[in-house]
Amino acid sequence: MQRGADEAMDWGHRFYMKSGFTATMPDELVELWVGLTESAPPGGCSIGAWPWDRAIWRVSDDDKAFTGRAARFWLAVESQWDDPSLDDEIRDWTRHVYDTVTPYRTTGRYVNDVVESGDDVVRSVYGDAKYERLVALKCAWDPDNLFRMNQNIRP
């Protein structure tokens, strides 16, 4: 199972993704997303919704850095393509679809699904309180910012 998507996700493809959490999956959002799939640019563009419960809910949101444990669904817009001339069109479509979730989103994002970077982005992943707690931990354990790749939290 672990290698099931290796070929499709092989190095060299272009990829852009946005994801977030929501407490509800209202009919109007589902209908909107179904309509937006019809406007998807060429390539491998998808919209997904996964139930977010059971073991995830068993751990308190305050007990881990990961934010969003109380959400009911993880929503993702994933786009993969090879032609560089489609970069703007596909990224714009992905952002547009993700923006339709804004009224329903809860705090937090799954950090491994965040392609943008910057302090504001990282803060949006963890929420203000956890971000400040992580900054304090970073100052104590990594004041030189050795571990700074991906979604960096600056000391």
mmCIF file of C-alpha atoms in Angstrom:
data_model
loop_
_atom_site.group_PDB
_atom_site.id
_atom_site.type_symbol
_atom_site.label_atom_id
_atom_site.label_comp_id
_atom_site.label_asym_id
_atom_site.label_seq_id
_atom_site.Cartn_x
_atom_site.Cartn_y
_atom_site.Cartn_z
ATOM 1 C CA MET A 1 0.000 0.000 0.000
ATOM 2 C CA GLN A 2 2.788 2.411 0.887
ATOM 3 C CA ARG A 3 4.169 2.292 -2.662
ATOM 4 C CA GLY A 4 0.793 2.239 -4.424
ATOM 5 C CA ALA A 5 1.070 5.841 -5.656
ATOM 6 C CA ASP A 6 4.834 5.895 -6.258
ATOM 7 C CA GLU A 7 4.589 5.989 -10.042
ATOM 8 C CA ALA A 8 1.892 8.666 -10.105
ATOM 9 C CA MET A 9 3.792 10.766 -7.574
ATOM 10 C CA ASP A 10 7.210 10.157 -9.118
ATOM 11 C CA TRP A 11 9.746 12.974 -8.927
ATOM 12 C CA GLY A 12 9.520 15.557 -11.680
ATOM 13 C CA HIS A 13 5.773 16.199 -11.810
ATOM 14 C CA ARG A 14 4.474 19.625 -10.913
ATOM 15 C CA PHE A 15 2.244 19.621 -7.839
ATOM 16 C CA TYR A 16 0.194 22.143 -5.891
ATOM 17 C CA MET A 17 -2.157 21.514 -3.009
ATOM 18 C CA LYS A 18 -4.344 23.334 -0.522
ATOM 19 C CA SER A 19 -6.130 21.658 2.366
ATOM 20 C CA GLY A 20 -7.963 22.486 5.540
ATOM 21 C CA PHE A 21 -10.441 21.230 8.078
ATOM 22 C CA THR A 22 -14.148 21.760 8.466
ATOM 23 C CA ALA A 23 -16.695 20.826 11.092
ATOM 24 C CA THR A 24 -19.478 20.367 8.546
ATOM 25 C CA MET A 25 -20.038 19.218 4.995
ATOM 26 C CA PRO A 26 -23.087 21.210 3.921
ATOM 27 C CA ASP A 27 -24.943 20.311 0.748
ATOM 28 C CA GLU A 28 -24.177 23.693 -0.848
ATOM 29 C CA LEU A 29 -20.423 23.093 -0.503
ATOM 30 C CA VAL A 30 -20.698 19.611 -2.006
ATOM 31 C CA GLU A 31 -22.769 20.946 -4.912
ATOM 32 C CA LEU A 32 -20.319 23.798 -5.478
ATOM 33 C CA TRP A 33 -17.366 21.410 -5.526
ATOM 34 C CA VAL A 34 -19.089 19.054 -7.944
ATOM 35 C CA GLY A 35 -19.598 22.009 -10.277
ATOM 36 C CA LEU A 36 -15.995 23.125 -9.890
ATOM 37 C CA THR A 37 -14.676 19.713 -10.934
ATOM 38 C CA GLU A 38 -16.201 20.411 -14.337
ATOM 39 C CA SER A 39 -14.000 23.498 -14.691
ATOM 40 C CA ALA A 40 -10.812 21.694 -13.667
ATOM 41 C CA PRO A 41 -7.867 22.425 -15.958
ATOM 42 C CA PRO A 42 -6.155 19.569 -17.803
ATOM 43 C CA GLY A 43 -3.973 17.325 -15.724
ATOM 44 C CA GLY A 44 -4.657 15.533 -12.508
ATOM 45 C CA CYS A 45 -6.799 17.946 -10.513
ATOM 46 C CA SER A 46 -8.937 16.554 -7.716
ATOM 47 C CA ILE A 47 -11.077 17.600 -4.798
ATOM 48 C CA GLY A 48 -11.269 15.285 -1.832
ATOM 49 C CA ALA A 49 -13.039 15.060 1.503
ATOM 50 C CA TRP A 50 -12.006 12.531 4.111
ATOM 51 C CA PRO A 51 -13.734 11.779 7.413
ATOM 52 C CA TRP A 52 -11.545 13.016 10.250
ATOM 53 C CA ASP A 53 -12.472 11.189 13.410
ATOM 54 C CA ARG A 54 -11.925 8.188 15.688
ATOM 55 C CA ALA A 55 -8.249 7.931 16.685
ATOM 56 C CA ILE A 56 -7.649 11.565 15.741
ATOM 57 C CA TRP A 57 -10.337 12.712 18.175
ATOM 58 C CA ARG A 58 -8.975 10.583 21.031
ATOM 59 C CA VAL A 59 -6.062 12.971 21.547
ATOM 60 C CA SER A 60 -6.847 16.419 22.854
ATOM 61 C CA ASP A 61 -6.049 19.278 20.505
ATOM 62 C CA ASP A 62 -4.031 20.864 23.317
ATOM 63 C CA ASP A 63 -1.851 17.768 23.839
ATOM 64 C CA LYS A 64 -0.012 17.917 20.498
ATOM 65 C CA ALA A 65 1.256 20.527 18.062
ATOM 66 C CA PHE A 66 -1.085 19.179 15.423
ATOM 67 C CA THR A 67 -4.178 21.413 15.233
ATOM 68 C CA GLY A 68 -7.563 20.416 13.895
ATOM 69 C CA ARG A 69 -8.357 17.257 15.806
ATOM 70 C CA ALA A 70 -11.921 18.386 16.509
ATOM 71 C CA ALA A 71 -12.707 18.863 12.815
ATOM 72 C CA ARG A 72 -15.105 16.473 11.163
ATOM 73 C CA PHE A 73 -13.550 16.488 7.676
ATOM 74 C CA TRP A 74 -10.197 17.045 6.017
ATOM 75 C CA LEU A 75 -10.743 18.767 2.678
ATOM 76 C CA ALA A 76 -8.065 18.881 -0.004
ATOM 77 C CA VAL A 77 -7.632 20.265 -3.485
ATOM 78 C CA GLU A 78 -4.712 18.528 -5.193
ATOM 79 C CA SER A 79 -3.346 19.273 -8.623
ATOM 80 C CA GLN A 80 -0.585 17.523 -10.518
ATOM 81 C CA TRP A 81 0.598 18.276 -14.050
ATOM 82 C CA ASP A 82 3.697 18.214 -16.227
ATOM 83 C CA ASP A 83 3.373 21.154 -18.637
ATOM 84 C CA PRO A 84 4.959 24.333 -17.154
ATOM 85 C CA SER A 85 2.734 26.514 -19.330
ATOM 86 C CA LEU A 86 -0.208 25.398 -17.141
ATOM 87 C CA ASP A 87 1.381 26.558 -13.859
ATOM 88 C CA ASP A 88 -0.671 29.723 -13.365
ATOM 89 C CA GLU A 89 -3.960 28.270 -14.584
ATOM 90 C CA ILE A 90 -3.763 25.208 -12.349
ATOM 91 C CA ARG A 91 -2.547 27.027 -9.264
ATOM 92 C CA ASP A 92 -5.275 29.665 -9.708
ATOM 93 C CA TRP A 93 -7.944 26.950 -10.033
ATOM 94 C CA THR A 94 -6.626 25.141 -6.949
ATOM 95 C CA ARG A 95 -6.656 28.355 -4.896
ATOM 96 C CA HIS A 96 -10.137 29.265 -6.124
ATOM 97 C CA VAL A 97 -11.574 25.891 -5.173
ATOM 98 C CA TYR A 98 -9.892 26.028 -1.765
ATOM 99 C CA ASP A 99 -11.239 29.529 -1.145
ATOM 100 C CA THR A 100 -14.789 28.184 -1.455
ATOM 101 C CA VAL A 101 -14.194 26.309 1.802
ATOM 102 C CA THR A 102 -13.273 29.493 3.717
ATOM 103 C CA PRO A 103 -16.713 30.047 5.287
ATOM 104 C CA TYR A 104 -16.677 26.488 6.657
ATOM 105 C CA ARG A 105 -13.029 26.097 7.705
ATOM 106 C CA THR A 106 -11.905 25.578 11.262
ATOM 107 C CA THR A 107 -8.526 26.476 12.745
ATOM 108 C CA GLY A 108 -5.568 24.498 11.549
ATOM 109 C CA ARG A 109 -4.256 22.766 8.486
ATOM 110 C CA TYR A 110 -2.357 19.538 8.043
ATOM 111 C CA VAL A 111 1.223 20.834 7.935
ATOM 112 C CA ASN A 112 2.440 18.221 5.442
ATOM 113 C CA ASP A 113 -0.104 19.509 2.938
ATOM 114 C CA VAL A 114 1.025 23.133 3.015
ATOM 115 C CA VAL A 115 3.026 24.151 -0.040
ATOM 116 C CA GLU A 116 3.386 27.850 0.789
ATOM 117 C CA SER A 117 5.830 29.052 3.403
ATOM 118 C CA GLY A 118 6.182 32.027 5.702
ATOM 119 C CA ASP A 119 5.451 32.929 9.295
ATOM 120 C CA ASP A 120 1.811 33.790 8.564
ATOM 121 C CA VAL A 121 1.261 30.446 6.849
ATOM 122 C CA VAL A 122 2.840 28.480 9.681
ATOM 123 C CA ARG A 123 0.773 30.434 12.213
ATOM 124 C CA SER A 124 -2.396 29.517 10.281
ATOM 125 C CA VAL A 125 -1.450 25.844 10.461
ATOM 126 C CA TYR A 126 -1.113 25.751 14.246
ATOM 127 C CA GLY A 127 -3.274 28.647 15.450
ATOM 128 C CA ASP A 128 -1.943 31.517 17.559
ATOM 129 C CA ALA A 129 -1.646 29.778 20.946
ATOM 130 C CA LYS A 130 0.163 26.689 19.631
ATOM 131 C CA TYR A 131 2.370 28.765 17.378
ATOM 132 C CA GLU A 132 3.588 30.809 20.359
ATOM 133 C CA ARG A 133 4.178 27.590 22.331
ATOM 134 C CA LEU A 134 6.184 26.144 19.428
ATOM 135 C CA VAL A 135 8.248 29.342 19.131
ATOM 136 C CA ALA A 136 9.141 29.050 22.829
ATOM 137 C CA LEU A 137 10.158 25.407 22.326
ATOM 138 C CA LYS A 138 12.195 26.340 19.254
ATOM 139 C CA CYS A 139 14.003 29.080 21.218
ATOM 140 C CA ALA A 140 14.847 26.586 23.948
ATOM 141 C CA TRP A 141 15.848 23.601 21.800
ATOM 142 C CA ASP A 142 16.944 25.028 18.443
ATOM 143 C CA PRO A 143 17.964 28.676 18.958
ATOM 144 C CA ASP A 144 20.247 28.566 15.884
ATOM 145 C CA ASN A 145 17.347 27.348 13.703
ATOM 146 C CA LEU A 146 19.239 24.297 12.465
ATOM 147 C CA PHE A 147 15.943 22.511 11.753
ATOM 148 C CA ARG A 148 14.486 25.105 9.396
ATOM 149 C CA MET A 149 13.335 23.246 6.315
ATOM 150 C CA ASN A 150 9.709 22.911 5.242
ATOM 151 C CA GLN A 151 7.330 24.861 7.475
ATOM 152 C CA ASN A 152 9.835 26.623 9.677
ATOM 153 C CA ILE A 153 9.063 28.069 13.071
ATOM 154 C CA ARG A 154 11.639 30.756 13.728
ATOM 155 C CA PRO A 155 13.146 30.980 17.227
#
